[in-house]
Amino acid sequence: MGHQITVALAPQSHIAHREFTVSDGNAILCAGEVRYTFTVTNGRPAVTWANASSGFTPAEGPSVDVTEVAVRTHPKHEFQPVTGVAFDLLSAEVDDAWFLAQIEENAE
């Protein structure tokens, strides 16, 4: 009797950077760089009438899980992790497509 073995690989961690500014009206109060550490979970193909054995499901694209957000305000400074509301704000304003594009850009 054969057994099927499934191997789950740990998601690979990726890093992307972008600049930020904090302003009040026309005055820039602070500027710096944000470093995002994230993983990508692969999507899945659609289950259609041609391959359905236990129901139909739509296709799902890959999804991004941001695991760390860190900032620095000068290139000589170390990145400092942010938590709480700052983490939520900095990670929520970036969509998955940007993170996926960064992986492609870094692969070139």
mmCIF file with all atom_site columns, C-alpha atoms in Angstrom:
data_model
loop_
_atom_site.group_PDB
_atom_site.id
_atom_site.type_symbol
_atom_site.label_atom_id
_atom_site.label_alt_id
_atom_site.label_comp_id
_atom_site.label_asym_id
_atom_site.label_entity_id
_atom_site.label_seq_id
_atom_site.pdbx_PDB_ins_code
_atom_site.Cartn_x
_atom_site.Cartn_y
_atom_site.Cartn_z
_atom_site.occupancy
_atom_site.B_iso_or_equiv
_atom_site.pdbx_formal_charge
_atom_site.auth_seq_id
_atom_site.auth_comp_id
_atom_site.auth_asym_id
_atom_site.auth_atom_id
_atom_site.pdbx_PDB_model_num
ATOM 1   C CA . MET A 1 1   ? 0.000   0.000  0.000   1.00 0.00 ? 1   MET A CA 1
ATOM 2   C CA . GLY A 1 2   ? 1.507   3.335  -1.044  1.00 0.00 ? 2   GLY A CA 1
ATOM 3   C CA . HIS A 1 3   ? 1.533   6.417  1.082   1.00 0.00 ? 3   HIS A CA 1
ATOM 4   C CA . GLN A 1 4   ? 1.480   9.954  -0.177  1.00 0.00 ? 4   GLN A CA 1
ATOM 5   C CA . ILE A 1 5   ? 4.027   12.216 1.464   1.00 0.00 ? 5   ILE A CA 1
ATOM 6   C CA . THR A 1 6   ? 3.430   15.945 1.465   1.00 0.00 ? 6   THR A CA 1
ATOM 7   C CA . VAL A 1 7   ? 6.342   18.231 2.186   1.00 0.00 ? 7   VAL A CA 1
ATOM 8   C CA . ALA A 1 8   ? 5.480   21.754 3.310   1.00 0.00 ? 8   ALA A CA 1
ATOM 9   C CA . LEU A 1 9   ? 8.292   24.166 2.615   1.00 0.00 ? 9   LEU A CA 1
ATOM 10  C CA . ALA A 1 10  ? 8.712   27.123 4.921   1.00 0.00 ? 10  ALA A CA 1
ATOM 11  C CA . PRO A 1 11  ? 7.862   30.378 3.169   1.00 0.00 ? 11  PRO A CA 1
ATOM 12  C CA . GLN A 1 12  ? 10.905  32.312 2.022   1.00 0.00 ? 12  GLN A CA 1
ATOM 13  C CA . SER A 1 13  ? 11.400  35.701 3.620   1.00 0.00 ? 13  SER A CA 1
ATOM 14  C CA . HIS A 1 14  ? 11.786  38.727 1.318   1.00 0.00 ? 14  HIS A CA 1
ATOM 15  C CA . ILE A 1 15  ? 12.845  42.319 1.990   1.00 0.00 ? 15  ILE A CA 1
ATOM 16  C CA . ALA A 1 16  ? 11.703  45.476 0.209   1.00 0.00 ? 16  ALA A CA 1
ATOM 17  C CA . HIS A 1 17  ? 12.454  49.154 0.839   1.00 0.00 ? 17  HIS A CA 1
ATOM 18  C CA . ARG A 1 18  ? 10.713  52.420 0.090   1.00 0.00 ? 18  ARG A CA 1
ATOM 19  C CA . GLU A 1 19  ? 11.022  56.032 1.170   1.00 0.00 ? 19  GLU A CA 1
ATOM 20  C CA . PHE A 1 20  ? 8.548   57.879 3.363   1.00 0.00 ? 20  PHE A CA 1
ATOM 21  C CA . THR A 1 21  ? 7.851   61.453 4.436   1.00 0.00 ? 21  THR A CA 1
ATOM 22  C CA . VAL A 1 22  ? 5.849   62.909 7.287   1.00 0.00 ? 22  VAL A CA 1
ATOM 23  C CA . SER A 1 23  ? 4.417   66.304 6.451   1.00 0.00 ? 23  SER A CA 1
ATOM 24  C CA . ASP A 1 24  ? 2.191   68.985 7.882   1.00 0.00 ? 24  ASP A CA 1
ATOM 25  C CA . GLY A 1 25  ? 0.684   70.893 5.003   1.00 0.00 ? 25  GLY A CA 1
ATOM 26  C CA . ASN A 1 26  ? 3.611   71.856 2.776   1.00 0.00 ? 26  ASN A CA 1
ATOM 27  C CA . ALA A 1 27  ? 6.221   71.392 5.510   1.00 0.00 ? 27  ALA A CA 1
ATOM 28  C CA . ILE A 1 28  ? 8.099   68.077 5.590   1.00 0.00 ? 28  ILE A CA 1
ATOM 29  C CA . LEU A 1 29  ? 8.669   67.181 9.230   1.00 0.00 ? 29  LEU A CA 1
ATOM 30  C CA . CYS A 1 30  ? 10.585  63.945 8.717   1.00 0.00 ? 30  CYS A CA 1
ATOM 31  C CA . ALA A 1 31  ? 11.814  61.713 5.893   1.00 0.00 ? 31  ALA A CA 1
ATOM 32  C CA . GLY A 1 32  ? 13.350  58.285 5.848   1.00 0.00 ? 32  GLY A CA 1
ATOM 33  C CA . GLU A 1 33  ? 13.242  54.728 4.618   1.00 0.00 ? 33  GLU A CA 1
ATOM 34  C CA . VAL A 1 34  ? 10.921  51.838 5.459   1.00 0.00 ? 34  VAL A CA 1
ATOM 35  C CA . ARG A 1 35  ? 12.134  48.231 5.311   1.00 0.00 ? 35  ARG A CA 1
ATOM 36  C CA . TYR A 1 36  ? 9.452   45.568 4.924   1.00 0.00 ? 36  TYR A CA 1
ATOM 37  C CA . THR A 1 37  ? 10.153  41.915 5.679   1.00 0.00 ? 37  THR A CA 1
ATOM 38  C CA . PHE A 1 38  ? 7.478   39.657 4.212   1.00 0.00 ? 38  PHE A CA 1
ATOM 39  C CA . THR A 1 39  ? 6.601   36.180 2.996   1.00 0.00 ? 39  THR A CA 1
ATOM 40  C CA . VAL A 1 40  ? 4.459   35.126 0.056   1.00 0.00 ? 40  VAL A CA 1
ATOM 41  C CA . THR A 1 41  ? 1.949   32.291 0.085   1.00 0.00 ? 41  THR A CA 1
ATOM 42  C CA . ASN A 1 42  ? 1.318   30.867 -3.359  1.00 0.00 ? 42  ASN A CA 1
ATOM 43  C CA . GLY A 1 43  ? -2.179  31.063 -4.751  1.00 0.00 ? 43  GLY A CA 1
ATOM 44  C CA . ARG A 1 44  ? -4.103  28.132 -6.155  1.00 0.00 ? 44  ARG A CA 1
ATOM 45  C CA . PRO A 1 45  ? -5.686  27.394 -9.502  1.00 0.00 ? 45  PRO A CA 1
ATOM 46  C CA . ALA A 1 46  ? -9.425  27.365 -9.972  1.00 0.00 ? 46  ALA A CA 1
ATOM 47  C CA . VAL A 1 47  ? -11.316 24.130 -9.468  1.00 0.00 ? 47  VAL A CA 1
ATOM 48  C CA . THR A 1 48  ? -13.755 23.908 -12.367 1.00 0.00 ? 48  THR A CA 1
ATOM 49  C CA . TRP A 1 49  ? -16.116 21.329 -13.820 1.00 0.00 ? 49  TRP A CA 1
ATOM 50  C CA . ALA A 1 50  ? -13.102 19.779 -15.581 1.00 0.00 ? 50  ALA A CA 1
ATOM 51  C CA . ASN A 1 51  ? -11.175 18.987 -12.391 1.00 0.00 ? 51  ASN A CA 1
ATOM 52  C CA . ALA A 1 52  ? -13.670 19.178 -9.516  1.00 0.00 ? 52  ALA A CA 1
ATOM 53  C CA . SER A 1 53  ? -13.996 16.212 -7.224  1.00 0.00 ? 53  SER A CA 1
ATOM 54  C CA . SER A 1 54  ? -15.279 17.945 -4.102  1.00 0.00 ? 54  SER A CA 1
ATOM 55  C CA . GLY A 1 55  ? -16.769 21.234 -5.236  1.00 0.00 ? 55  GLY A CA 1
ATOM 56  C CA . PHE A 1 56  ? -15.807 24.315 -7.163  1.00 0.00 ? 56  PHE A CA 1
ATOM 57  C CA . THR A 1 57  ? -13.534 27.132 -5.992  1.00 0.00 ? 57  THR A CA 1
ATOM 58  C CA . PRO A 1 58  ? -12.257 30.261 -7.739  1.00 0.00 ? 58  PRO A CA 1
ATOM 59  C CA . ALA A 1 59  ? -8.581  30.774 -8.448  1.00 0.00 ? 59  ALA A CA 1
ATOM 60  C CA . GLU A 1 60  ? -6.629  32.647 -5.796  1.00 0.00 ? 60  GLU A CA 1
ATOM 61  C CA . GLY A 1 61  ? -3.549  34.735 -6.435  1.00 0.00 ? 61  GLY A CA 1
ATOM 62  C CA . PRO A 1 62  ? -0.551  34.793 -4.141  1.00 0.00 ? 62  PRO A CA 1
ATOM 63  C CA . SER A 1 63  ? -0.934  36.610 -0.831  1.00 0.00 ? 63  SER A CA 1
ATOM 64  C CA . VAL A 1 64  ? 1.617   38.592 1.158   1.00 0.00 ? 64  VAL A CA 1
ATOM 65  C CA . ASP A 1 65  ? 2.160   38.436 4.915   1.00 0.00 ? 65  ASP A CA 1
ATOM 66  C CA . VAL A 1 66  ? 4.197   41.352 6.289   1.00 0.00 ? 66  VAL A CA 1
ATOM 67  C CA . THR A 1 67  ? 6.220   40.022 9.224   1.00 0.00 ? 67  THR A CA 1
ATOM 68  C CA . GLU A 1 68  ? 8.252   43.119 10.136  1.00 0.00 ? 68  GLU A CA 1
ATOM 69  C CA . VAL A 1 69  ? 8.265   46.832 9.396   1.00 0.00 ? 69  VAL A CA 1
ATOM 70  C CA . ALA A 1 70  ? 11.320  48.876 10.366  1.00 0.00 ? 70  ALA A CA 1
ATOM 71  C CA . VAL A 1 71  ? 12.238  52.523 9.724   1.00 0.00 ? 71  VAL A CA 1
ATOM 72  C CA . ARG A 1 72  ? 15.295  54.738 9.746   1.00 0.00 ? 72  ARG A CA 1
ATOM 73  C CA . THR A 1 73  ? 15.616  58.471 9.190   1.00 0.00 ? 73  THR A CA 1
ATOM 74  C CA . HIS A 1 74  ? 19.244  58.526 8.021   1.00 0.00 ? 74  HIS A CA 1
ATOM 75  C CA . PRO A 1 75  ? 21.285  56.077 5.920   1.00 0.00 ? 75  PRO A CA 1
ATOM 76  C CA . LYS A 1 76  ? 23.858  55.749 8.731   1.00 0.00 ? 76  LYS A CA 1
ATOM 77  C CA . HIS A 1 77  ? 21.188  54.838 11.312  1.00 0.00 ? 77  HIS A CA 1
ATOM 78  C CA . GLU A 1 78  ? 20.118  51.268 12.054  1.00 0.00 ? 78  GLU A CA 1
ATOM 79  C CA . PHE A 1 79  ? 16.587  50.229 11.119  1.00 0.00 ? 79  PHE A CA 1
ATOM 80  C CA . GLN A 1 80  ? 14.269  50.261 14.142  1.00 0.00 ? 80  GLN A CA 1
ATOM 81  C CA . PRO A 1 81  ? 11.266  47.889 14.137  1.00 0.00 ? 81  PRO A CA 1
ATOM 82  C CA . VAL A 1 82  ? 7.862   49.488 14.570  1.00 0.00 ? 82  VAL A CA 1
ATOM 83  C CA . THR A 1 83  ? 4.851   47.876 16.238  1.00 0.00 ? 83  THR A CA 1
ATOM 84  C CA . GLY A 1 84  ? 1.218   48.591 16.972  1.00 0.00 ? 84  GLY A CA 1
ATOM 85  C CA . VAL A 1 85  ? -0.529  51.348 15.063  1.00 0.00 ? 85  VAL A CA 1
ATOM 86  C CA . ALA A 1 86  ? 2.629   52.378 13.174  1.00 0.00 ? 86  ALA A CA 1
ATOM 87  C CA . PHE A 1 87  ? 3.066   48.791 11.912  1.00 0.00 ? 87  PHE A CA 1
ATOM 88  C CA . ASP A 1 88  ? -0.589  48.657 10.883  1.00 0.00 ? 88  ASP A CA 1
ATOM 89  C CA . LEU A 1 89  ? -0.456  51.997 9.055   1.00 0.00 ? 89  LEU A CA 1
ATOM 90  C CA . LEU A 1 90  ? 2.812   51.342 7.234   1.00 0.00 ? 90  LEU A CA 1
ATOM 91  C CA . SER A 1 91  ? 1.863   47.832 6.144   1.00 0.00 ? 91  SER A CA 1
ATOM 92  C CA . ALA A 1 92  ? -1.793  48.520 5.270   1.00 0.00 ? 92  ALA A CA 1
ATOM 93  C CA . GLU A 1 93  ? -1.033  51.288 2.786   1.00 0.00 ? 93  GLU A CA 1
ATOM 94  C CA . VAL A 1 94  ? 0.992   48.960 0.529   1.00 0.00 ? 94  VAL A CA 1
ATOM 95  C CA . ASP A 1 95  ? -0.879  46.400 -1.563  1.00 0.00 ? 95  ASP A CA 1
ATOM 96  C CA . ASP A 1 96  ? 0.272   42.862 -2.359  1.00 0.00 ? 96  ASP A CA 1
ATOM 97  C CA . ALA A 1 97  ? 1.019   43.748 -6.000  1.00 0.00 ? 97  ALA A CA 1
ATOM 98  C CA . TRP A 1 98  ? 3.796   46.159 -4.924  1.00 0.00 ? 98  TRP A CA 1
ATOM 99  C CA . PHE A 1 99  ? 5.472   43.486 -2.779  1.00 0.00 ? 99  PHE A CA 1
ATOM 100 C CA . LEU A 1 100 ? 5.272   40.932 -5.609  1.00 0.00 ? 100 LEU A CA 1
ATOM 101 C CA . ALA A 1 101 ? 6.760   43.480 -8.031  1.00 0.00 ? 101 ALA A CA 1
ATOM 102 C CA . GLN A 1 102 ? 9.669   44.028 -5.619  1.00 0.00 ? 102 GLN A CA 1
ATOM 103 C CA . ILE A 1 103 ? 10.490  40.306 -5.701  1.00 0.00 ? 103 ILE A CA 1
ATOM 104 C CA . GLU A 1 104 ? 10.576  40.376 -9.507  1.00 0.00 ? 104 GLU A CA 1
ATOM 105 C CA . GLU A 1 105 ? 12.659  43.563 -9.508  1.00 0.00 ? 105 GLU A CA 1
ATOM 106 C CA . ASN A 1 106 ? 15.192  42.100 -7.059  1.00 0.00 ? 106 ASN A CA 1
ATOM 107 C CA . ALA A 1 107 ? 15.459  38.902 -9.125  1.00 0.00 ? 107 ALA A CA 1
ATOM 108 C CA . GLU A 1 108 ? 16.709  40.822 -12.178 1.00 0.00 ? 108 GLU A CA 1
#
